[in-house]
Amino acid sequence: MAKKLNLDLLNKVWALAEQGTEGERDAARNRAEALVKPHGYTVADVPDLLLTEGYLDEEPAPSAGGFTFYDMSNPAHQRAYAEAERKKQAAWRMANRAKIDEVLARYGSEEAVFAYTAEEKAYDAAIKPFHKKGKAGQCDTWDGEHFSATAKVRAALATVKPWPDNIPDAIAEYEYWEKLYDDRNIADSNGQWDYLTQGADFRHRALGDLINKELEARNLSDVIVRLRFQEASQGIYDDSASILRDLERLHEAENSQRLKSTSGDISPDRGSLAASVGKVGGAENRATSEAQNMGNPHGMDPSDLRSEERLSSTSPPLSKLDTATKRRAEVVRILQTAEGMRMPLRAVAQMVGVSPTTVGNIKRRIRLVAP
């Protein structure tokens, strides 16, 4: 690296360039140019260099915490940053030579690594109608956006290849673009630039959004895949609300399915209402019933009687409950009400035409699957 610029000497030389004779001025300007050129400046920069008393030639120094701030409006900082980056890349190449060699061997050459793929070209062509050149100092846009694909841009990208409709397929395509980016980054000595074309970059980012929050998880496996994706992104994708929505929806579906299975597992009841009531007439059941129902011919207290009357008014006639499946479904319907859960098993059994044992089994299983 060139020695630090001698500002004192430059100041004396420039004084001659401004105040000396004609011959002295020309010689002084040439001398000044020779002094500043090794530092990346021209003669036109000399007045500013002297005005700032060398600020523009002061290289950045690490802070107490070890972080170096680069003022990219300062040419000296620009040079220091570029030099630091060259050293970092050289060190990275030495530590990752095997990775670089593997990538180059797989593609055949460095040029092949960076050659745009057919998909990249197709995606760029699809979004071209939405391109708008940015003004000076501004980014180009596609349908008004630079970083994320709008609905119109997404629709255009889908004409090349439809969007995945499930999380595993979206992950597979996302990882394809990640791999292409990583290969190019490795070949570029970890330069970490934008290595995908604009169309491919829009596709890549949109796939991340699909996985992160937009696609519906079909099962618990999808939820796990989504959560692992979010964790691996290190904060880029972190929509925890989508995980909660998935779990709540799957939990609700599981409870509903278990309730249906519970109803279907119960063996069909045989006989009519009279036969079912007759089963209670066994010695053991009769003794229990009489002990429970002394003083109340209905076997219920007044509040339970009112509950039975209300539920009876909403239940279909027994003639309509002509199959075991219908009778079981009616028991489930009654027991899913607060009044039905308070009623004695015998009362529900009489209303529907099943045995108290059947009602008891259904009641226990409903309690088991309740969240």
mmCIF file with all atom_site columns, C-alpha atoms in Angstrom, residues 157-247:
data_model
loop_
_atom_site.group_PDB
_atom_site.id
_atom_site.type_symbol
_atom_site.label_atom_id
_atom_site.label_alt_id
_atom_site.label_comp_id
_atom_site.label_asym_id
_atom_site.label_entity_id
_atom_site.label_seq_id
_atom_site.pdbx_PDB_ins_code
_atom_site.Cartn_x
_atom_site.Cartn_y
_atom_site.Cartn_z
_atom_site.occupancy
_atom_site.B_iso_or_equiv
_atom_site.pdbx_formal_charge
_atom_site.auth_seq_id
_atom_site.auth_comp_id
_atom_site.auth_asym_id
_atom_site.auth_atom_id
_atom_site.pdbx_PDB_model_num
ATOM 1  C CA . LEU A 1 157 ? -44.287 -16.306 -13.599 1.00 0.00 ? 157 LEU A CA 1
ATOM 2  C CA . ALA A 1 158 ? -46.948 -19.019 -13.363 1.00 0.00 ? 158 ALA A CA 1
ATOM 3  C CA . THR A 1 159 ? -47.211 -19.078 -17.166 1.00 0.00 ? 159 THR A CA 1
ATOM 4  C CA . VAL A 1 160 ? -43.695 -20.530 -17.234 1.00 0.00 ? 160 VAL A CA 1
ATOM 5  C CA . LYS A 1 161 ? -44.330 -23.012 -14.416 1.00 0.00 ? 161 LYS A CA 1
ATOM 6  C CA . PRO A 1 162 ? -47.415 -23.295 -12.153 1.00 0.00 ? 162 PRO A CA 1
ATOM 7  C CA . TRP A 1 163 ? -46.904 -22.442 -8.506  1.00 0.00 ? 163 TRP A CA 1
ATOM 8  C CA . PRO A 1 164 ? -46.653 -25.422 -6.119  1.00 0.00 ? 164 PRO A CA 1
ATOM 9  C CA . ASP A 1 165 ? -49.879 -26.186 -4.261  1.00 0.00 ? 165 ASP A CA 1
ATOM 10 C CA . ASN A 1 166 ? -48.295 -27.850 -1.234  1.00 0.00 ? 166 ASN A CA 1
ATOM 11 C CA . ILE A 1 167 ? -45.408 -27.135 1.116   1.00 0.00 ? 167 ILE A CA 1
ATOM 12 C CA . PRO A 1 168 ? -43.112 -30.086 0.196   1.00 0.00 ? 168 PRO A CA 1
ATOM 13 C CA . ASP A 1 169 ? -43.217 -29.198 -3.517  1.00 0.00 ? 169 ASP A CA 1
ATOM 14 C CA . ALA A 1 170 ? -42.579 -25.535 -2.720  1.00 0.00 ? 170 ALA A CA 1
ATOM 15 C CA . ILE A 1 171 ? -39.606 -26.530 -0.544  1.00 0.00 ? 171 ILE A CA 1
ATOM 16 C CA . ALA A 1 172 ? -38.160 -28.648 -3.361  1.00 0.00 ? 172 ALA A CA 1
ATOM 17 C CA . GLU A 1 173 ? -38.257 -25.769 -5.850  1.00 0.00 ? 173 GLU A CA 1
ATOM 18 C CA . TYR A 1 174 ? -37.025 -23.248 -3.282  1.00 0.00 ? 174 TYR A CA 1
ATOM 19 C CA . GLU A 1 175 ? -34.010 -25.449 -2.532  1.00 0.00 ? 175 GLU A CA 1
ATOM 20 C CA . TYR A 1 176 ? -33.234 -25.665 -6.265  1.00 0.00 ? 176 TYR A CA 1
ATOM 21 C CA . TRP A 1 177 ? -32.810 -21.880 -6.420  1.00 0.00 ? 177 TRP A CA 1
ATOM 22 C CA . GLU A 1 178 ? -30.906 -21.852 -3.136  1.00 0.00 ? 178 GLU A CA 1
ATOM 23 C CA . LYS A 1 179 ? -28.476 -24.409 -4.543  1.00 0.00 ? 179 LYS A CA 1
ATOM 24 C CA . LEU A 1 180 ? -27.939 -22.405 -7.741  1.00 0.00 ? 180 LEU A CA 1
ATOM 25 C CA . TYR A 1 181 ? -27.293 -19.259 -5.712  1.00 0.00 ? 181 TYR A CA 1
ATOM 26 C CA . ASP A 1 182 ? -24.876 -21.074 -3.388  1.00 0.00 ? 182 ASP A CA 1
ATOM 27 C CA . ASP A 1 183 ? -22.935 -22.583 -6.298  1.00 0.00 ? 183 ASP A CA 1
ATOM 28 C CA . ARG A 1 184 ? -22.450 -19.157 -7.862  1.00 0.00 ? 184 ARG A CA 1
ATOM 29 C CA . ASN A 1 185 ? -21.517 -17.623 -4.526  1.00 0.00 ? 185 ASN A CA 1
ATOM 30 C CA . ILE A 1 186 ? -18.889 -20.314 -3.939  1.00 0.00 ? 186 ILE A CA 1
ATOM 31 C CA . ALA A 1 187 ? -17.439 -19.828 -7.416  1.00 0.00 ? 187 ALA A CA 1
ATOM 32 C CA . ASP A 1 188 ? -17.283 -16.082 -6.673  1.00 0.00 ? 188 ASP A CA 1
ATOM 33 C CA . SER A 1 189 ? -15.288 -16.637 -3.457  1.00 0.00 ? 189 SER A CA 1
ATOM 34 C CA . ASN A 1 190 ? -18.248 -15.791 -1.216  1.00 0.00 ? 190 ASN A CA 1
ATOM 35 C CA . GLY A 1 191 ? -18.898 -12.440 -2.879  1.00 0.00 ? 191 GLY A CA 1
ATOM 36 C CA . GLN A 1 192 ? -22.577 -12.596 -1.795  1.00 0.00 ? 192 GLN A CA 1
ATOM 37 C CA . TRP A 1 193 ? -23.991 -10.646 -4.727  1.00 0.00 ? 193 TRP A CA 1
ATOM 38 C CA . ASP A 1 194 ? -27.380 -11.026 -6.435  1.00 0.00 ? 194 ASP A CA 1
ATOM 39 C CA . TYR A 1 195 ? -26.588 -14.075 -8.545  1.00 0.00 ? 195 TYR A CA 1
ATOM 40 C CA . LEU A 1 196 ? -30.114 -14.858 -9.823  1.00 0.00 ? 196 LEU A CA 1
ATOM 41 C CA . THR A 1 197 ? -31.837 -13.001 -12.644 1.00 0.00 ? 197 THR A CA 1
ATOM 42 C CA . GLN A 1 198 ? -34.699 -10.689 -11.668 1.00 0.00 ? 198 GLN A CA 1
ATOM 43 C CA . GLY A 1 199 ? -37.389 -13.145 -12.747 1.00 0.00 ? 199 GLY A CA 1
ATOM 44 C CA . ALA A 1 200 ? -35.746 -16.022 -10.891 1.00 0.00 ? 200 ALA A CA 1
ATOM 45 C CA . ASP A 1 201 ? -35.263 -13.826 -7.830  1.00 0.00 ? 201 ASP A CA 1
ATOM 46 C CA . PHE A 1 202 ? -38.972 -12.937 -7.807  1.00 0.00 ? 202 PHE A CA 1
ATOM 47 C CA . ARG A 1 203 ? -39.791 -16.643 -8.086  1.00 0.00 ? 203 ARG A CA 1
ATOM 48 C CA . HIS A 1 204 ? -37.369 -17.530 -5.293  1.00 0.00 ? 204 HIS A CA 1
ATOM 49 C CA . ARG A 1 205 ? -38.744 -14.908 -2.900  1.00 0.00 ? 205 ARG A CA 1
ATOM 50 C CA . ALA A 1 206 ? -42.379 -15.802 -3.625  1.00 0.00 ? 206 ALA A CA 1
ATOM 51 C CA . LEU A 1 207 ? -41.665 -19.471 -2.939  1.00 0.00 ? 207 LEU A CA 1
ATOM 52 C CA . GLY A 1 208 ? -40.316 -18.431 0.445   1.00 0.00 ? 208 GLY A CA 1
ATOM 53 C CA . ASP A 1 209 ? -43.585 -16.620 1.196   1.00 0.00 ? 209 ASP A CA 1
ATOM 54 C CA . LEU A 1 210 ? -45.620 -19.644 0.112   1.00 0.00 ? 210 LEU A CA 1
ATOM 55 C CA . ILE A 1 211 ? -43.699 -21.885 2.493   1.00 0.00 ? 211 ILE A CA 1
ATOM 56 C CA . ASN A 1 212 ? -43.606 -19.355 5.317   1.00 0.00 ? 212 ASN A CA 1
ATOM 57 C CA . LYS A 1 213 ? -47.293 -18.476 5.513   1.00 0.00 ? 213 LYS A CA 1
ATOM 58 C CA . GLU A 1 214 ? -49.390 -18.742 2.360   1.00 0.00 ? 214 GLU A CA 1
ATOM 59 C CA . LEU A 1 215 ? -49.807 -22.460 1.642   1.00 0.00 ? 215 LEU A CA 1
ATOM 60 C CA . GLU A 1 216 ? -52.082 -24.448 3.947   1.00 0.00 ? 216 GLU A CA 1
ATOM 61 C CA . ALA A 1 217 ? -50.407 -27.295 5.820   1.00 0.00 ? 217 ALA A CA 1
ATOM 62 C CA . ARG A 1 218 ? -52.147 -30.566 4.952   1.00 0.00 ? 218 ARG A CA 1
ATOM 63 C CA . ASN A 1 219 ? -50.918 -32.480 7.978   1.00 0.00 ? 219 ASN A CA 1
ATOM 64 C CA . LEU A 1 220 ? -48.579 -32.329 10.950  1.00 0.00 ? 220 LEU A CA 1
ATOM 65 C CA . SER A 1 221 ? -45.616 -33.246 8.741   1.00 0.00 ? 221 SER A CA 1
ATOM 66 C CA . ASP A 1 222 ? -46.191 -30.084 6.683   1.00 0.00 ? 222 ASP A CA 1
ATOM 67 C CA . VAL A 1 223 ? -46.278 -28.010 9.868   1.00 0.00 ? 223 VAL A CA 1
ATOM 68 C CA . ILE A 1 224 ? -42.921 -29.450 10.932  1.00 0.00 ? 224 ILE A CA 1
ATOM 69 C CA . VAL A 1 225 ? -41.428 -28.709 7.503   1.00 0.00 ? 225 VAL A CA 1
ATOM 70 C CA . ARG A 1 226 ? -42.728 -25.127 7.686   1.00 0.00 ? 226 ARG A CA 1
ATOM 71 C CA . LEU A 1 227 ? -41.317 -24.607 11.189  1.00 0.00 ? 227 LEU A CA 1
ATOM 72 C CA . ARG A 1 228 ? -37.910 -26.012 10.226  1.00 0.00 ? 228 ARG A CA 1
ATOM 73 C CA . PHE A 1 229 ? -37.864 -23.702 7.202   1.00 0.00 ? 229 PHE A CA 1
ATOM 74 C CA . GLN A 1 230 ? -38.569 -20.700 9.423   1.00 0.00 ? 230 GLN A CA 1
ATOM 75 C CA . GLU A 1 231 ? -35.867 -21.708 11.897  1.00 0.00 ? 231 GLU A CA 1
ATOM 76 C CA . ALA A 1 232 ? -33.290 -22.193 9.130   1.00 0.00 ? 232 ALA A CA 1
ATOM 77 C CA . SER A 1 233 ? -34.065 -18.751 7.659   1.00 0.00 ? 233 SER A CA 1
ATOM 78 C CA . GLN A 1 234 ? -32.687 -17.073 10.815  1.00 0.00 ? 234 GLN A CA 1
ATOM 79 C CA . GLY A 1 235 ? -35.433 -14.476 11.012  1.00 0.00 ? 235 GLY A CA 1
ATOM 80 C CA . ILE A 1 236 ? -36.053 -13.846 7.307   1.00 0.00 ? 236 ILE A CA 1
ATOM 81 C CA . TYR A 1 237 ? -39.201 -15.967 7.387   1.00 0.00 ? 237 TYR A CA 1
ATOM 82 C CA . ASP A 1 238 ? -40.829 -16.053 10.826  1.00 0.00 ? 238 ASP A CA 1
ATOM 83 C CA . ASP A 1 239 ? -44.623 -15.966 10.517  1.00 0.00 ? 239 ASP A CA 1
ATOM 84 C CA . SER A 1 240 ? -45.466 -17.837 13.737  1.00 0.00 ? 240 SER A CA 1
ATOM 85 C CA . ALA A 1 241 ? -49.159 -17.035 13.235  1.00 0.00 ? 241 ALA A CA 1
ATOM 86 C CA . SER A 1 242 ? -49.238 -19.436 10.278  1.00 0.00 ? 242 SER A CA 1
ATOM 87 C CA . ILE A 1 243 ? -47.971 -22.254 12.523  1.00 0.00 ? 243 ILE A CA 1
ATOM 88 C CA . LEU A 1 244 ? -50.696 -21.522 15.074  1.00 0.00 ? 244 LEU A CA 1
ATOM 89 C CA . ARG A 1 245 ? -53.389 -21.475 12.372  1.00 0.00 ? 245 ARG A CA 1
ATOM 90 C CA . ASP A 1 246 ? -52.185 -24.813 11.032  1.00 0.00 ? 246 ASP A CA 1
ATOM 91 C CA . LEU A 1 247 ? -52.170 -26.469 14.448  1.00 0.00 ? 247 LEU A CA 1
#
